[in-house]
């Protein structure tokens, strides 16, 4: 089996659902259930013996050590992180504690356990650290996309905390030999994304008839990656990635924020028409402090070495995403009301 951290969050829950759709290999899911953790994301797995949920903190080394000793996973896939840039600007302390301190504690627990494994378990073990393209900083309009050799230049507390965690993972490989893998992905979108992020926020706000706040001129550029493509990339990296290596994962879909919002408005006009076009709700607001202008990653290494390519173009992925959110009104309503925080895993499905 494998141990996944942060598996009740957006990307983590999609990864678990995707993993169990392709394999019967079991998963132990460790999640602290902070505000962005939602057990309703995993409702389809209730009663599924392949998935074991454990509520706990990645910084609790004794808990992690006990899980490793009990379940003997062949890999650890690390999603758990504070990830919202706006929150990191307002309150950076939790980002430092979780993304840096938590990752360090997790690495130390994994290393202590791994060093005592017999061969060939020791050789086969992998620690996959899921990170972000924001560690590379901001690109100019005409600059080439970031590669795995690009210098780190994080500009937000969130990005800085993830950059530090990347360095700790690298050091664990080069100093101790822990067989680590790191992925740096571009902006994800798709089902189960917490509605503080751009795409689900705009969908929910548009349907509520409120103003759609767009930072600054809206010309910030992001490379959009459908979460299902990201999950496929991670499965590929875990299966065939070389220990110590870094792999960029990008969707090959660079778009400005304002064009993303306009596209959402047009899709909602067709699927859930209001009295007037949703575009009329777009409102430009003061830009975010230190807002990076452009992110883009070159995923050529992943394509060449491991054979991965994204299956979704932005047009197809965003249409699927809008359809999902329109069909999942109850899921969104429970987040808006806070009721999702009361979700409980049934006895026998948690430890």
mmCIF file of C-alpha atoms in Angstrom:
data_model
loop_
_atom_site.group_PDB
_atom_site.id
_atom_site.type_symbol
_atom_site.label_atom_id
_atom_site.label_comp_id
_atom_site.label_asym_id
_atom_site.label_seq_id
_atom_site.Cartn_x
_atom_site.Cartn_y
_atom_site.Cartn_z
ATOM 1 C CA UNK A 1 0.000 0.000 0.000
ATOM 2 C CA UNK A 2 0.937 3.675 -0.051
ATOM 3 C CA UNK A 3 0.655 6.405 2.582
ATOM 4 C CA UNK A 4 -0.844 9.702 1.399
ATOM 5 C CA UNK A 5 -0.759 12.936 3.412
ATOM 6 C CA UNK A 6 -3.411 15.591 2.856
ATOM 7 C CA UNK A 7 -5.709 13.165 1.112
ATOM 8 C CA UNK A 8 -8.901 15.009 2.052
ATOM 9 C CA UNK A 9 -7.819 18.158 0.249
ATOM 10 C CA UNK A 10 -8.372 19.108 -3.380
ATOM 11 C CA UNK A 11 -5.471 17.423 -5.188
ATOM 12 C CA UNK A 12 -4.999 14.713 -2.571
ATOM 13 C CA UNK A 13 -8.604 13.501 -2.725
ATOM 14 C CA UNK A 14 -8.543 13.514 -6.519
ATOM 15 C CA UNK A 15 -5.320 11.497 -6.404
ATOM 16 C CA UNK A 16 -6.844 8.903 -4.066
ATOM 17 C CA UNK A 17 -9.993 8.545 -6.176
ATOM 18 C CA UNK A 18 -7.870 8.300 -9.326
ATOM 19 C CA UNK A 19 -5.470 5.805 -7.728
ATOM 20 C CA UNK A 20 -8.224 3.448 -6.612
ATOM 21 C CA UNK A 21 -9.907 3.723 -10.009
ATOM 22 C CA UNK A 22 -6.720 2.348 -11.580
ATOM 23 C CA UNK A 23 -5.472 -0.018 -8.877
ATOM 24 C CA UNK A 24 -6.557 -2.167 -5.943
ATOM 25 C CA UNK A 25 -3.430 -1.202 -3.999
ATOM 26 C CA UNK A 26 -4.591 0.212 -0.690
ATOM 27 C CA UNK A 27 -4.080 3.711 0.687
ATOM 28 C CA UNK A 28 -3.619 5.032 4.215
ATOM 29 C CA UNK A 29 -4.812 8.637 4.136
ATOM 30 C CA UNK A 30 -3.391 10.933 6.846
ATOM 31 C CA UNK A 31 -5.111 14.316 7.043
ATOM 32 C CA UNK A 32 -5.521 16.796 9.891
ATOM 33 C CA UNK A 33 -8.793 18.121 8.418
ATOM 34 C CA UNK A 34 -7.959 21.804 8.578
ATOM 35 C CA UNK A 35 -10.468 24.172 6.948
ATOM 36 C CA UNK A 36 -9.659 22.906 3.423
ATOM 37 C CA UNK A 37 -9.890 19.208 4.298
ATOM 38 C CA UNK A 38 -13.250 17.749 3.342
ATOM 39 C CA UNK A 39 -14.197 14.127 3.926
ATOM 40 C CA UNK A 40 -17.152 14.611 1.593
ATOM 41 C CA UNK A 41 -14.610 14.612 -1.252
ATOM 42 C CA UNK A 42 -14.096 10.920 -0.494
ATOM 43 C CA UNK A 43 -17.729 9.948 0.040
ATOM 44 C CA UNK A 44 -17.518 7.432 -2.805
ATOM 45 C CA UNK A 45 -14.988 5.425 -0.753
ATOM 46 C CA UNK A 46 -17.084 4.975 2.385
ATOM 47 C CA UNK A 47 -16.964 1.288 3.229
ATOM 48 C CA UNK A 48 -14.117 0.646 0.752
ATOM 49 C CA UNK A 49 -11.530 -1.512 2.511
ATOM 50 C CA UNK A 50 -8.793 -0.211 0.202
ATOM 51 C CA UNK A 51 -8.925 3.224 1.849
ATOM 52 C CA UNK A 52 -8.066 3.824 5.506
ATOM 53 C CA UNK A 53 -8.544 7.360 6.837
ATOM 54 C CA UNK A 54 -6.466 8.587 9.775
ATOM 55 C CA UNK A 55 -6.995 12.038 11.244
ATOM 56 C CA UNK A 56 -3.674 13.463 12.357
ATOM 57 C CA UNK A 57 -0.870 15.966 11.898
ATOM 58 C CA UNK A 58 2.125 15.326 9.637
ATOM 59 C CA UNK A 59 4.188 17.047 12.314
ATOM 60 C CA UNK A 60 3.378 14.277 14.804
ATOM 61 C CA UNK A 61 6.435 12.083 14.259
ATOM 62 C CA UNK A 62 5.276 9.384 16.660
ATOM 63 C CA UNK A 63 1.973 9.021 14.790
ATOM 64 C CA UNK A 64 3.701 8.900 11.402
ATOM 65 C CA UNK A 65 6.238 6.389 12.735
ATOM 66 C CA UNK A 66 3.432 4.177 14.045
ATOM 67 C CA UNK A 67 1.611 4.276 10.694
ATOM 68 C CA UNK A 68 4.782 3.413 8.814
ATOM 69 C CA UNK A 69 5.585 0.520 11.148
ATOM 70 C CA UNK A 70 2.036 -0.836 11.075
ATOM 71 C CA UNK A 71 1.263 -0.554 7.366
ATOM 72 C CA UNK A 72 4.744 -0.721 5.767
ATOM 73 C CA UNK A 73 3.852 1.389 2.708
ATOM 74 C CA UNK A 74 6.036 1.110 -0.336
ATOM 75 C CA UNK A 75 5.694 4.863 -0.942
ATOM 76 C CA UNK A 76 4.697 8.072 0.791
ATOM 77 C CA UNK A 77 2.953 10.725 -1.320
ATOM 78 C CA UNK A 78 3.044 14.110 0.402
ATOM 79 C CA UNK A 79 0.270 16.582 -0.494
ATOM 80 C CA UNK A 80 -0.413 18.070 2.940
ATOM 81 C CA UNK A 81 0.229 21.823 2.845
ATOM 82 C CA UNK A 82 -1.223 25.246 3.408
ATOM 83 C CA UNK A 83 -1.674 26.491 -0.141
ATOM 84 C CA UNK A 84 -3.672 29.720 -0.477
ATOM 85 C CA UNK A 85 -1.477 32.725 -1.282
ATOM 86 C CA UNK A 86 -3.925 35.291 0.113
ATOM 87 C CA UNK A 87 -4.003 33.484 3.451
ATOM 88 C CA UNK A 88 -0.198 33.308 3.510
ATOM 89 C CA UNK A 89 -0.016 37.086 3.116
ATOM 90 C CA UNK A 90 -2.473 37.687 5.952
ATOM 91 C CA UNK A 91 -1.139 35.003 8.325
ATOM 92 C CA UNK A 92 2.162 33.425 7.227
ATOM 93 C CA UNK A 93 2.920 31.624 10.481
ATOM 94 C CA UNK A 94 0.789 28.570 9.761
ATOM 95 C CA UNK A 95 2.446 28.187 6.353
ATOM 96 C CA UNK A 96 5.861 28.101 7.983
ATOM 97 C CA UNK A 97 4.684 25.604 10.600
ATOM 98 C CA UNK A 98 2.967 23.198 8.188
ATOM 99 C CA UNK A 99 4.904 23.484 4.954
ATOM 100 C CA UNK A 100 8.373 23.691 6.474
ATOM 101 C CA UNK A 101 8.110 22.226 9.983
ATOM 102 C CA UNK A 102 5.574 19.587 9.003
ATOM 103 C CA UNK A 103 7.534 18.462 5.956
ATOM 104 C CA UNK A 104 10.734 18.265 8.004
ATOM 105 C CA UNK A 105 9.031 16.130 10.662
ATOM 106 C CA UNK A 106 7.575 13.867 7.982
ATOM 107 C CA UNK A 107 10.965 13.451 6.320
ATOM 108 C CA UNK A 108 12.610 12.612 9.631
ATOM 109 C CA UNK A 109 9.994 9.980 10.492
ATOM 110 C CA UNK A 110 10.229 8.475 7.002
ATOM 111 C CA UNK A 111 14.024 8.436 7.081
ATOM 112 C CA UNK A 112 14.215 6.738 10.480
ATOM 113 C CA UNK A 113 11.792 4.038 9.324
ATOM 114 C CA UNK A 114 13.359 3.626 5.868
ATOM 115 C CA UNK A 115 16.883 3.200 7.233
ATOM 116 C CA UNK A 116 15.760 0.127 9.180
ATOM 117 C CA UNK A 117 14.017 -1.582 6.273
ATOM 118 C CA UNK A 118 15.466 -4.780 4.866
ATOM 119 C CA UNK A 119 16.362 -5.019 1.213
ATOM 120 C CA UNK A 120 14.612 -5.000 -1.236
ATOM 121 C CA UNK A 121 11.955 -2.900 0.591
ATOM 122 C CA UNK A 122 14.530 -0.207 1.286
ATOM 123 C CA UNK A 123 15.515 0.076 -2.363
ATOM 124 C CA UNK A 124 11.912 0.120 -3.555
ATOM 125 C CA UNK A 125 10.623 2.827 -1.175
ATOM 126 C CA UNK A 126 9.807 6.305 -2.553
ATOM 127 C CA UNK A 127 8.965 9.652 -0.934
ATOM 128 C CA UNK A 128 7.051 11.776 -3.472
ATOM 129 C CA UNK A 129 6.821 15.444 -2.520
ATOM 130 C CA UNK A 130 4.138 17.405 -4.398
ATOM 131 C CA UNK A 131 5.107 21.057 -4.803
ATOM 132 C CA UNK A 132 4.311 24.102 -6.934
ATOM 133 C CA UNK A 133 5.654 26.194 -9.798
ATOM 134 C CA UNK A 134 5.414 29.258 -7.540
ATOM 135 C CA UNK A 135 8.813 28.389 -6.046
ATOM 136 C CA UNK A 136 10.396 29.678 -9.268
ATOM 137 C CA UNK A 137 8.940 33.179 -8.944
ATOM 138 C CA UNK A 138 7.539 35.286 -11.765
ATOM 139 C CA UNK A 139 8.239 35.284 -15.510
ATOM 140 C CA UNK A 140 8.273 38.131 -17.972
ATOM 141 C CA UNK A 141 5.880 37.995 -20.895
ATOM 142 C CA UNK A 142 8.508 36.762 -23.372
ATOM 143 C CA UNK A 143 10.665 34.625 -21.109
ATOM 144 C CA UNK A 144 10.836 30.854 -21.643
ATOM 145 C CA UNK A 145 8.918 28.628 -19.245
ATOM 146 C CA UNK A 146 10.561 27.415 -16.062
ATOM 147 C CA UNK A 147 12.517 24.172 -16.251
ATOM 148 C CA UNK A 148 13.706 21.954 -13.439
ATOM 149 C CA UNK A 149 17.009 23.856 -13.556
ATOM 150 C CA UNK A 150 15.451 27.296 -13.058
ATOM 151 C CA UNK A 151 16.600 29.194 -9.981
ATOM 152 C CA UNK A 152 14.229 29.456 -7.057
ATOM 153 C CA UNK A 153 12.875 32.981 -6.489
ATOM 154 C CA UNK A 154 9.683 32.714 -4.377
ATOM 155 C CA UNK A 155 7.746 35.957 -3.907
ATOM 156 C CA UNK A 156 4.968 35.108 -1.417
ATOM 157 C CA UNK A 157 5.130 33.540 2.039
ATOM 158 C CA UNK A 158 3.356 30.507 0.564
ATOM 159 C CA UNK A 159 5.890 30.130 -2.234
ATOM 160 C CA UNK A 160 8.794 30.658 0.165
ATOM 161 C CA UNK A 161 7.491 27.964 2.504
ATOM 162 C CA UNK A 162 7.127 25.497 -0.374
ATOM 163 C CA UNK A 163 10.598 26.374 -1.673
ATOM 164 C CA UNK A 164 12.017 25.614 1.766
ATOM 165 C CA UNK A 165 10.217 22.272 1.858
ATOM 166 C CA UNK A 166 11.603 21.420 -1.594
ATOM 167 C CA UNK A 167 15.119 22.123 -0.319
ATOM 168 C CA UNK A 168 14.577 19.897 2.715
ATOM 169 C CA UNK A 169 13.451 17.059 0.444
ATOM 170 C CA UNK A 170 16.500 17.561 -1.769
ATOM 171 C CA UNK A 171 18.798 17.560 1.263
ATOM 172 C CA UNK A 172 17.267 14.329 2.561
ATOM 173 C CA UNK A 173 18.197 12.643 -0.695
ATOM 174 C CA UNK A 174 21.691 14.059 -1.057
ATOM 175 C CA UNK A 175 22.672 13.766 2.614
ATOM 176 C CA UNK A 176 20.951 10.573 3.720
ATOM 177 C CA UNK A 177 20.050 8.814 0.483
ATOM 178 C CA UNK A 178 16.297 8.846 1.166
ATOM 179 C CA UNK A 179 14.810 8.023 -2.266
ATOM 180 C CA UNK A 180 12.827 11.203 -2.853
ATOM 181 C CA UNK A 181 10.943 12.512 -5.880
ATOM 182 C CA UNK A 182 9.674 16.087 -6.261
ATOM 183 C CA UNK A 183 7.017 17.428 -8.626
ATOM 184 C CA UNK A 184 6.399 21.128 -9.269
ATOM 185 C CA UNK A 185 2.987 21.650 -10.816
ATOM 186 C CA UNK A 186 1.220 24.604 -12.403
ATOM 187 C CA UNK A 187 -2.235 25.873 -11.362
ATOM 188 C CA UNK A 188 -4.649 22.976 -10.869
ATOM 189 C CA UNK A 189 -8.396 23.109 -11.440
ATOM 190 C CA UNK A 190 -11.202 20.573 -11.438
ATOM 191 C CA UNK A 191 -13.630 18.811 -9.062
ATOM 192 C CA UNK A 192 -13.459 19.233 -5.278
ATOM 193 C CA UNK A 193 -11.370 22.422 -5.304
ATOM 194 C CA UNK A 194 -11.985 24.525 -2.212
ATOM 195 C CA UNK A 195 -13.920 27.657 -3.278
ATOM 196 C CA UNK A 196 -11.301 30.177 -2.176
ATOM 197 C CA UNK A 197 -9.383 29.487 -5.404
ATOM 198 C CA UNK A 198 -10.105 31.408 -8.609
ATOM 199 C CA UNK A 199 -12.211 29.005 -10.666
ATOM 200 C CA UNK A 200 -14.588 27.594 -8.008
ATOM 201 C CA UNK A 201 -14.798 31.042 -6.384
ATOM 202 C CA UNK A 202 -15.927 32.636 -9.636
ATOM 203 C CA UNK A 203 -18.463 29.891 -10.317
ATOM 204 C CA UNK A 204 -20.032 30.162 -6.873
ATOM 205 C CA UNK A 205 -19.962 33.959 -6.843
ATOM 206 C CA UNK A 206 -21.461 34.240 -10.315
ATOM 207 C CA UNK A 207 -24.327 31.906 -9.461
ATOM 208 C CA UNK A 208 -24.985 33.899 -6.285
ATOM 209 C CA UNK A 209 -25.373 37.067 -8.383
ATOM 210 C CA UNK A 210 -22.488 38.872 -6.686
ATOM 211 C CA UNK A 211 -19.611 40.868 -8.170
ATOM 212 C CA UNK A 212 -16.763 38.772 -9.609
ATOM 213 C CA UNK A 213 -13.583 40.294 -8.118
ATOM 214 C CA UNK A 214 -10.605 40.259 -10.484
ATOM 215 C CA UNK A 215 -7.256 41.422 -9.138
ATOM 216 C CA UNK A 216 -5.762 44.445 -10.915
ATOM 217 C CA UNK A 217 -6.050 44.378 -14.692
ATOM 218 C CA UNK A 218 -6.575 40.610 -14.716
ATOM 219 C CA UNK A 219 -3.664 40.097 -17.101
ATOM 220 C CA UNK A 220 -1.731 37.784 -14.783
ATOM 221 C CA UNK A 221 -0.889 34.622 -16.722
ATOM 222 C CA UNK A 222 -1.103 31.096 -15.345
ATOM 223 C CA UNK A 223 -0.584 27.662 -16.899
ATOM 224 C CA UNK A 224 -3.754 25.691 -16.103
ATOM 225 C CA UNK A 225 -3.495 21.958 -15.356
ATOM 226 C CA UNK A 226 -6.584 19.755 -15.052
ATOM 227 C CA UNK A 227 -6.327 17.854 -11.784
ATOM 228 C CA UNK A 228 -6.933 14.498 -13.456
ATOM 229 C CA UNK A 229 -3.895 15.086 -15.659
ATOM 230 C CA UNK A 230 -1.883 15.966 -12.565
ATOM 231 C CA UNK A 231 -2.925 12.705 -10.903
ATOM 232 C CA UNK A 232 -1.852 10.743 -13.978
ATOM 233 C CA UNK A 233 1.519 12.525 -13.915
ATOM 234 C CA UNK A 234 2.037 11.667 -10.253
ATOM 235 C CA UNK A 235 1.253 8.008 -10.869
ATOM 236 C CA UNK A 236 3.809 8.100 -13.674
ATOM 237 C CA UNK A 237 6.476 9.772 -11.511
ATOM 238 C CA UNK A 238 5.897 7.332 -8.672
ATOM 239 C CA UNK A 239 6.138 4.350 -11.011
ATOM 240 C CA UNK A 240 9.194 5.329 -13.028
ATOM 241 C CA UNK A 241 10.753 8.517 -11.676
ATOM 242 C CA UNK A 242 14.426 8.448 -10.720
ATOM 243 C CA UNK A 243 15.218 9.074 -7.021
ATOM 244 C CA UNK A 244 16.544 12.553 -6.369
ATOM 245 C CA UNK A 245 14.943 13.991 -9.501
ATOM 246 C CA UNK A 246 12.505 16.882 -9.924
ATOM 247 C CA UNK A 247 9.726 16.843 -12.526
ATOM 248 C CA UNK A 248 7.710 19.854 -13.667
ATOM 249 C CA UNK A 249 4.040 19.155 -14.413
ATOM 250 C CA UNK A 250 2.244 21.681 -16.613
ATOM 251 C CA UNK A 251 -0.996 21.762 -18.531
ATOM 252 C CA UNK A 252 0.339 23.640 -21.592
ATOM 253 C CA UNK A 253 -2.564 26.073 -21.202
ATOM 254 C CA UNK A 254 -1.310 29.598 -20.511
ATOM 255 C CA UNK A 255 -4.198 32.018 -19.992
ATOM 256 C CA UNK A 256 -4.739 35.368 -18.345
ATOM 257 C CA UNK A 257 -6.931 35.456 -15.265
ATOM 258 C CA UNK A 258 -9.420 37.757 -16.970
ATOM 259 C CA UNK A 259 -9.776 35.337 -19.891
ATOM 260 C CA UNK A 260 -10.384 32.475 -17.467
ATOM 261 C CA UNK A 261 -13.142 34.472 -15.761
ATOM 262 C CA UNK A 262 -14.703 35.447 -19.088
ATOM 263 C CA UNK A 263 -14.645 31.810 -20.220
ATOM 264 C CA UNK A 264 -16.404 30.766 -17.023
ATOM 265 C CA UNK A 265 -19.026 33.454 -17.556
ATOM 266 C CA UNK A 266 -19.678 32.259 -21.095
ATOM 267 C CA UNK A 267 -20.022 28.628 -20.005
ATOM 268 C CA UNK A 268 -22.405 29.616 -17.219
ATOM 269 C CA UNK A 269 -24.400 31.779 -19.649
ATOM 270 C CA UNK A 270 -25.001 28.627 -21.688
ATOM 271 C CA UNK A 271 -25.550 26.172 -18.843
ATOM 272 C CA UNK A 272 -27.262 28.290 -16.161
ATOM 273 C CA UNK A 273 -28.428 31.524 -17.821
ATOM 274 C CA UNK A 274 -29.341 34.518 -15.713
ATOM 275 C CA UNK A 275 -31.224 37.665 -16.752
ATOM 276 C CA UNK A 276 -28.006 39.165 -18.104
ATOM 277 C CA UNK A 277 -24.593 37.784 -19.024
ATOM 278 C CA UNK A 278 -22.429 36.873 -16.049
ATOM 279 C CA UNK A 279 -19.722 38.991 -17.647
ATOM 280 C CA UNK A 280 -21.549 42.044 -16.361
ATOM 281 C CA UNK A 281 -20.666 40.962 -12.808
ATOM 282 C CA UNK A 282 -16.900 41.240 -13.425
ATOM 283 C CA UNK A 283 -15.363 43.887 -11.165
ATOM 284 C CA UNK A 284 -11.689 44.844 -11.011
ATOM 285 C CA UNK A 285 -10.310 45.268 -7.488
ATOM 286 C CA UNK A 286 -6.984 46.366 -6.039
ATOM 287 C CA UNK A 287 -4.218 43.944 -6.948
ATOM 288 C CA UNK A 288 -2.813 41.470 -4.441
ATOM 289 C CA UNK A 289 0.445 42.420 -2.719
ATOM 290 C CA UNK A 290 3.445 41.006 -4.571
ATOM 291 C CA UNK A 291 1.231 39.413 -7.227
ATOM 292 C CA UNK A 292 3.384 37.378 -9.645
ATOM 293 C CA UNK A 293 2.708 38.324 -13.246
ATOM 294 C CA UNK A 294 3.239 35.032 -15.034
ATOM 295 C CA UNK A 295 3.872 31.375 -14.259
ATOM 296 C CA UNK A 296 4.637 28.734 -16.862
ATOM 297 C CA UNK A 297 6.498 25.445 -16.586
ATOM 298 C CA UNK A 298 8.190 23.338 -19.221
ATOM 299 C CA UNK A 299 7.085 19.734 -18.695
ATOM 300 C CA UNK A 300 9.390 18.423 -21.432
ATOM 301 C CA UNK A 301 11.459 16.314 -19.034
ATOM 302 C CA UNK A 302 8.370 14.457 -17.818
ATOM 303 C CA UNK A 303 7.255 13.918 -21.392
ATOM 304 C CA UNK A 304 10.638 12.734 -22.669
ATOM 305 C CA UNK A 305 11.698 10.543 -19.766
ATOM 306 C CA UNK A 306 8.414 9.131 -18.487
ATOM 307 C CA UNK A 307 6.044 9.501 -21.434
ATOM 308 C CA UNK A 308 3.397 11.682 -19.765
ATOM 309 C CA UNK A 309 1.301 14.231 -21.654
ATOM 310 C CA UNK A 310 -1.857 16.039 -20.499
ATOM 311 C CA UNK A 311 -5.093 14.591 -21.835
ATOM 312 C CA UNK A 312 -7.177 17.739 -21.345
ATOM 313 C CA UNK A 313 -6.985 21.038 -23.183
ATOM 314 C CA UNK A 314 -8.295 24.002 -21.220
ATOM 315 C CA UNK A 315 -11.508 24.134 -23.255
ATOM 316 C CA UNK A 316 -12.387 20.526 -22.461
ATOM 317 C CA UNK A 317 -11.172 20.606 -18.861
ATOM 318 C CA UNK A 318 -12.958 23.805 -17.913
ATOM 319 C CA UNK A 319 -16.203 22.594 -19.491
ATOM 320 C CA UNK A 320 -15.978 19.394 -17.405
ATOM 321 C CA UNK A 321 -15.239 21.463 -14.315
ATOM 322 C CA UNK A 322 -18.189 23.816 -14.721
ATOM 323 C CA UNK A 323 -20.513 20.880 -15.378
ATOM 324 C CA UNK A 324 -19.255 19.175 -12.189
ATOM 325 C CA UNK A 325 -19.822 22.227 -9.977
ATOM 326 C CA UNK A 326 -23.298 22.792 -11.406
ATOM 327 C CA UNK A 327 -24.167 19.158 -10.722
ATOM 328 C CA UNK A 328 -22.709 19.199 -7.196
ATOM 329 C CA UNK A 329 -24.721 21.965 -5.595
ATOM 330 C CA UNK A 330 -25.029 20.104 -2.290
ATOM 331 C CA UNK A 331 -21.246 19.744 -2.018
ATOM 332 C CA UNK A 332 -20.764 23.478 -2.537
ATOM 333 C CA UNK A 333 -23.654 24.369 -0.210
ATOM 334 C CA UNK A 334 -22.117 22.365 2.645
ATOM 335 C CA UNK A 335 -18.854 24.279 2.262
ATOM 336 C CA UNK A 336 -20.669 27.613 2.171
ATOM 337 C CA UNK A 337 -22.619 26.741 5.336
ATOM 338 C CA UNK A 338 -19.700 25.093 7.097
ATOM 339 C CA UNK A 339 -21.592 21.811 7.423
ATOM 340 C CA UNK A 340 -18.751 19.946 5.691
ATOM 341 C CA UNK A 341 -16.700 20.377 8.887
ATOM 342 C CA UNK A 342 -19.125 18.015 10.619
ATOM 343 C CA UNK A 343 -18.497 15.150 8.188
ATOM 344 C CA UNK A 344 -17.304 11.996 9.931
ATOM 345 C CA UNK A 345 -15.771 8.817 8.601
ATOM 346 C CA UNK A 346 -17.842 5.799 9.688
ATOM 347 C CA UNK A 347 -16.387 3.412 12.249
ATOM 348 C CA UNK A 348 -14.279 0.722 10.626
ATOM 349 C CA UNK A 349 -13.139 3.136 7.917
ATOM 350 C CA UNK A 350 -10.721 5.081 10.060
ATOM 351 C CA UNK A 351 -7.895 4.451 12.471
#
